[in-house]
Each structure stands twice: as structure tokens, then as C-alpha cells.
XYZ file of C-alpha atoms in Angstrom:
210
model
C -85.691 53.997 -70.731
C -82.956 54.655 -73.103
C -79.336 54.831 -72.059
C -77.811 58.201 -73.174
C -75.341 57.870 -75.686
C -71.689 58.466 -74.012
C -70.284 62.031 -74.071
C -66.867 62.281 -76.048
C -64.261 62.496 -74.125
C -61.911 66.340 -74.895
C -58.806 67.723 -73.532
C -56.874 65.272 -71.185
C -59.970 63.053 -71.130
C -59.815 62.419 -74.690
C -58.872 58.560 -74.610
C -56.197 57.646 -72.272
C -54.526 60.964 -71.246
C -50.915 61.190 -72.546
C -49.456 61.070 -68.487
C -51.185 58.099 -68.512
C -49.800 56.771 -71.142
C -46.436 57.250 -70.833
C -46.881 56.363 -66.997
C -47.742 53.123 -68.492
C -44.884 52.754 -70.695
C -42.124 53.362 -67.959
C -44.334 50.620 -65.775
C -43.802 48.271 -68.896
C -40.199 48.787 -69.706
C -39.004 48.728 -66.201
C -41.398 45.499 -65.919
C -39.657 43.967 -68.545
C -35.786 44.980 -67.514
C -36.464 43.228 -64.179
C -38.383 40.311 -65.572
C -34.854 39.730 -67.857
C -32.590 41.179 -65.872
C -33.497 37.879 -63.334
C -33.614 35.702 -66.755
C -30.314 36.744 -67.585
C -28.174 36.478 -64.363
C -30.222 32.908 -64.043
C -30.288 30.987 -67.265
C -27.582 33.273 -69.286
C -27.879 35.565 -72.661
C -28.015 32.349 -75.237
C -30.578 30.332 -73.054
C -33.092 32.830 -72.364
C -35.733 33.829 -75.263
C -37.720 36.601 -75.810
C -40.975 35.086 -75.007
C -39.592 33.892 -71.702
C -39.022 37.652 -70.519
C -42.534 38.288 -71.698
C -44.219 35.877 -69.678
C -42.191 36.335 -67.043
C -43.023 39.999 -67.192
C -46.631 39.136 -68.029
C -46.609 41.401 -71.230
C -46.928 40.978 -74.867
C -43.637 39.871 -76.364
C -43.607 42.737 -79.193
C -42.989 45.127 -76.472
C -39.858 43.674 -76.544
C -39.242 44.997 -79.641
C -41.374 48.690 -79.112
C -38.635 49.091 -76.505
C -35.604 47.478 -76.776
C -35.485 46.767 -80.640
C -34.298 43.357 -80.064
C -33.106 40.919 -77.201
C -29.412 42.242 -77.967
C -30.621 45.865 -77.248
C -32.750 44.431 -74.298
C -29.396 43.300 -72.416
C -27.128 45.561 -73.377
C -30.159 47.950 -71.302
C -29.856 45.038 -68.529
C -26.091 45.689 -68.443
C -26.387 49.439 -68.540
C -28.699 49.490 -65.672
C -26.623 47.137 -63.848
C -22.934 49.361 -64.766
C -25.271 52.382 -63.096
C -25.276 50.410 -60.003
C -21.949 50.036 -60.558
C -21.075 53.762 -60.574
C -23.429 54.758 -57.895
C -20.860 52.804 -55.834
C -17.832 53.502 -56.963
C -17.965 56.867 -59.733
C -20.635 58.940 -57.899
C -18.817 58.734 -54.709
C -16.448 61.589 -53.172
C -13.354 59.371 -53.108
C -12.809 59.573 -49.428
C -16.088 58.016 -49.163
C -15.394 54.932 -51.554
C -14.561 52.798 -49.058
C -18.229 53.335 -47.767
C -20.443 53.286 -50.393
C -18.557 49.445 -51.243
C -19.574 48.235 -47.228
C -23.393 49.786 -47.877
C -24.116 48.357 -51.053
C -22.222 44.974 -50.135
C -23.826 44.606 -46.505
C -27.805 45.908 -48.923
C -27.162 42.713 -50.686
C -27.613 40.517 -47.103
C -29.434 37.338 -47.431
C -30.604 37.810 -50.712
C -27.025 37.193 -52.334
C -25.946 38.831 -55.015
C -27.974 41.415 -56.929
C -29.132 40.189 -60.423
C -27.614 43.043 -61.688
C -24.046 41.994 -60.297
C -24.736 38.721 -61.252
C -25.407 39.649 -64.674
C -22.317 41.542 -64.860
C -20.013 37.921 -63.491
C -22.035 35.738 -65.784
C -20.717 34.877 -69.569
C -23.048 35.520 -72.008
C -21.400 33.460 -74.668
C -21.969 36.066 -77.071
C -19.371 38.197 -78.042
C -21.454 41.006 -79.042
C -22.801 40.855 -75.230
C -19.488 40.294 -73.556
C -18.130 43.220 -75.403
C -20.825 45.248 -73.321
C -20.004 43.821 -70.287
C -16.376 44.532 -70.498
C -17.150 48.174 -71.352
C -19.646 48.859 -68.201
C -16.789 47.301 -66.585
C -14.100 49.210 -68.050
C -16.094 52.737 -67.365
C -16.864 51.602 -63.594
C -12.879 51.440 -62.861
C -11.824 54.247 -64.955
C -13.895 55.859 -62.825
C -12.718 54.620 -59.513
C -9.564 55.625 -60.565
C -11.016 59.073 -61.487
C -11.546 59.645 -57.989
C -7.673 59.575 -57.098
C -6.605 61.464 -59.222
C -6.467 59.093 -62.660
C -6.228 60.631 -66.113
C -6.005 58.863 -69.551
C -2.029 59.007 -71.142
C -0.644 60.553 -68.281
C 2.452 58.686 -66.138
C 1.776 56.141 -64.570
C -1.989 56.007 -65.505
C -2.235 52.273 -66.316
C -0.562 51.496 -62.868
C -4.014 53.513 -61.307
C -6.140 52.009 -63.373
C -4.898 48.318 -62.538
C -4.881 49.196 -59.285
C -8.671 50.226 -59.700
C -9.256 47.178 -61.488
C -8.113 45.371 -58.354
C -10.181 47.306 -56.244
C -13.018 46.979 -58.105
C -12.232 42.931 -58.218
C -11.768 42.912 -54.807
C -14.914 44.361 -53.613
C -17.017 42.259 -56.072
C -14.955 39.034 -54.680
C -16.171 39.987 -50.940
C -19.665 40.260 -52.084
C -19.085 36.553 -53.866
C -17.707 35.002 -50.906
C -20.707 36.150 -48.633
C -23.701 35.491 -50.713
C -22.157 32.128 -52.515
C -19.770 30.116 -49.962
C -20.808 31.491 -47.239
C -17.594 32.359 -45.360
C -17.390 33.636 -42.223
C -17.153 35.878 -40.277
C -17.094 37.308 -43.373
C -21.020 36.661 -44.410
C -22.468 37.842 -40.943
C -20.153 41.190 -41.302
C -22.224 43.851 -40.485
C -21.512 47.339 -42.970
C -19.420 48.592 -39.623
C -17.207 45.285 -40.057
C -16.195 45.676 -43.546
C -15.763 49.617 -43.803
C -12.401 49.686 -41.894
C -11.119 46.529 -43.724
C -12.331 47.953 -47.295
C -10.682 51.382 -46.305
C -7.143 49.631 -46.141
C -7.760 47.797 -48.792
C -8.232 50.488 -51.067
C -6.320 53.123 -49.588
C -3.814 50.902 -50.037
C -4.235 49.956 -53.612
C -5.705 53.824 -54.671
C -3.745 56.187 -51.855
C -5.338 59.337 -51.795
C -3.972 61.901 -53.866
């Protein structure tokens, strides 16, 4: 008996339907941010290649390229994704709640250390191109902090705010340092209850509510 010949596919059945498709392409992209995002915060910008991310991600390496354009554009991605992090901690909080969001996303990190995203942010490239990025995801995170009480660009006494967002912003990624990488304690067994009354005083203190 003859097999019957296979019926074109029409419509959404015609080849891989476009949903599909670009299902697919967010699976591969985010596939490879992780895969180098880990790279990154590991091994550093000038020791990690291309091909690395790509095996790590278990994809072809001129996806790399389809994507990202380049291992430049893939980290400066890495270190966008990791300054939204950033925000969603410090810049997308009411500022009343600041204090907060800092003890949740410090006591989320737990035994796992430091995010590779924070890590990536702490880590010199040793490329100035990639550095530069760094400092502005940086830059944005505490300008925005200092948003939130009351901060505006050229106005008096702005650049004493925005150092003293700076500092708040140090200080927070210092307690997630000392917890994760030297294990102090009690600090490292501080439960998100524990640090939200210290981190309140510390940054109503620094930022006082405006």
C-alpha cells in the first residue's frame, strides 16, 4: 500500500506557526543571557568567549550574533538585566518601602550567595567599553534611590542626595557581600525581619524622608 503524500500545511499550520516561533526565540535569548550572565560574574568579560556561552547554553554560537550583535552587546544586555534587578529594589519602590524591598531581595539571595547578576555588576570587566556600562546601570540605580526622597538634577544640595544614595546603595550591596562571601554573623543567618529595622535606620538616616 502506498503512503499518501503529506497534506500542505495552511494558515497557522503552515511550517512552524509564527507563536511558535517567536516562543522559541525568547526561550533562546533568555537561554543564552543566563548561560553568560553565570560566565560573566565567574570567569569575567575578557576571559569568557563566545563559544563558551554557546555551549554553555547548548545553542549555536551565531545566535549570539542574531541577538546580541556581538559579545559587547551580549553584556551590556547581561548588565541591563542585572541594573533592572537593581531598580526593582531600589527605583520601583514607594520610598517608605525602600528599606524593605533591600531586606527581601538580600534575605532571596540566602545560601546561594550573591546573584550572578549582582556579581556581575561588582566584578571588573577590564574593558572600558564594559565598565562604562556598569557605571551607568549603577549611576541610574542611585539617581533613582535618590528620586524617591525627593532628589532632582541641578537643584541645591542635589549632589549631597545623591552621595548619600550612593552610600545607601553601597551599603546594602556590602551587607549582601558580607553574608554570602565571609560569612559573618549574626549577620548571614539574619532572617528579612532582622535586617529591615537595621536597613530602615540606615537609610532613613542617610536619605530622611522628605
Amino acid at each position: 500500500m502506498t503512503a499518501e503524500p503529506p497534506v500542505p500545511a495552511t494558515g497557522d499550520t503552515a511550517g512552524e506557526p509564527a507563536q511558535r516561533r517567536r516562543r522559541d526565540a525568547a526561550e533562546t535569548r533568555q537561554l543564552l543571557l543566563d548561560a553568560a550572565r553565570q560566565r560573566f560574574a565567574r570567569d569575567g568579560y575578557a576571559a569568557t568567549t563566545v563559544r563558551d556561552i554557546a555551549d554553555d547554553a547548548g545553542v549555536n554560537v551565531a545566535l549570539i550574533s542574531r541577538y546580541f550583535t556581538s559579545k559587547e552587546g551580549l553584556f551590556e544586555a547581561c548588565l541591563r538585566a542585572a541594573g533592572d534587578e537593581l531598580r526593582r529594589t531600589t527605583g520601583q519602590t514607594p520610598a517608605d518601602r525602600v528599606p524593605e524591598a533591600i531586606a527581601r531581595h538580600i534575605a532571596d539571595l540566602g545560601a546561594a550567595g550573591l546573584s550572578s547578576q549582582l556579581s556581575l555588576l561588582l566584578r571588573s570587566s577590564g574593558d572600558a567599553g564594559a565598565d562604562e556600562i556598569r557605571r551607568g546601570v549603577l549611576v541610574r540605580s542611585s539617581e533613582q534611590l535618590a528620586a524617591a526622597r525627593g532628589w532632582r538634577p541641578g537643584e541645591p544640595g542635589s549632589e549631597q542626595l545623591l552621595l548619600r544614595a550612593q552610600m545607601a546603595l553601597a551599603a546594602g550591596i556590602g551587607v549582601a557581600v558580607l553574608r554570602s562571601s565571609i560569612q559573618l554573623q549574626p549577620l548571614s543567618s539574619a532572617t528579612e525581619q532582622d535586617l529591615v529595622g537595621p536597613l530602615r535606620d540606615l537609610v532613613d538616616a542617610l536619605l530622611p524622608p522628605h
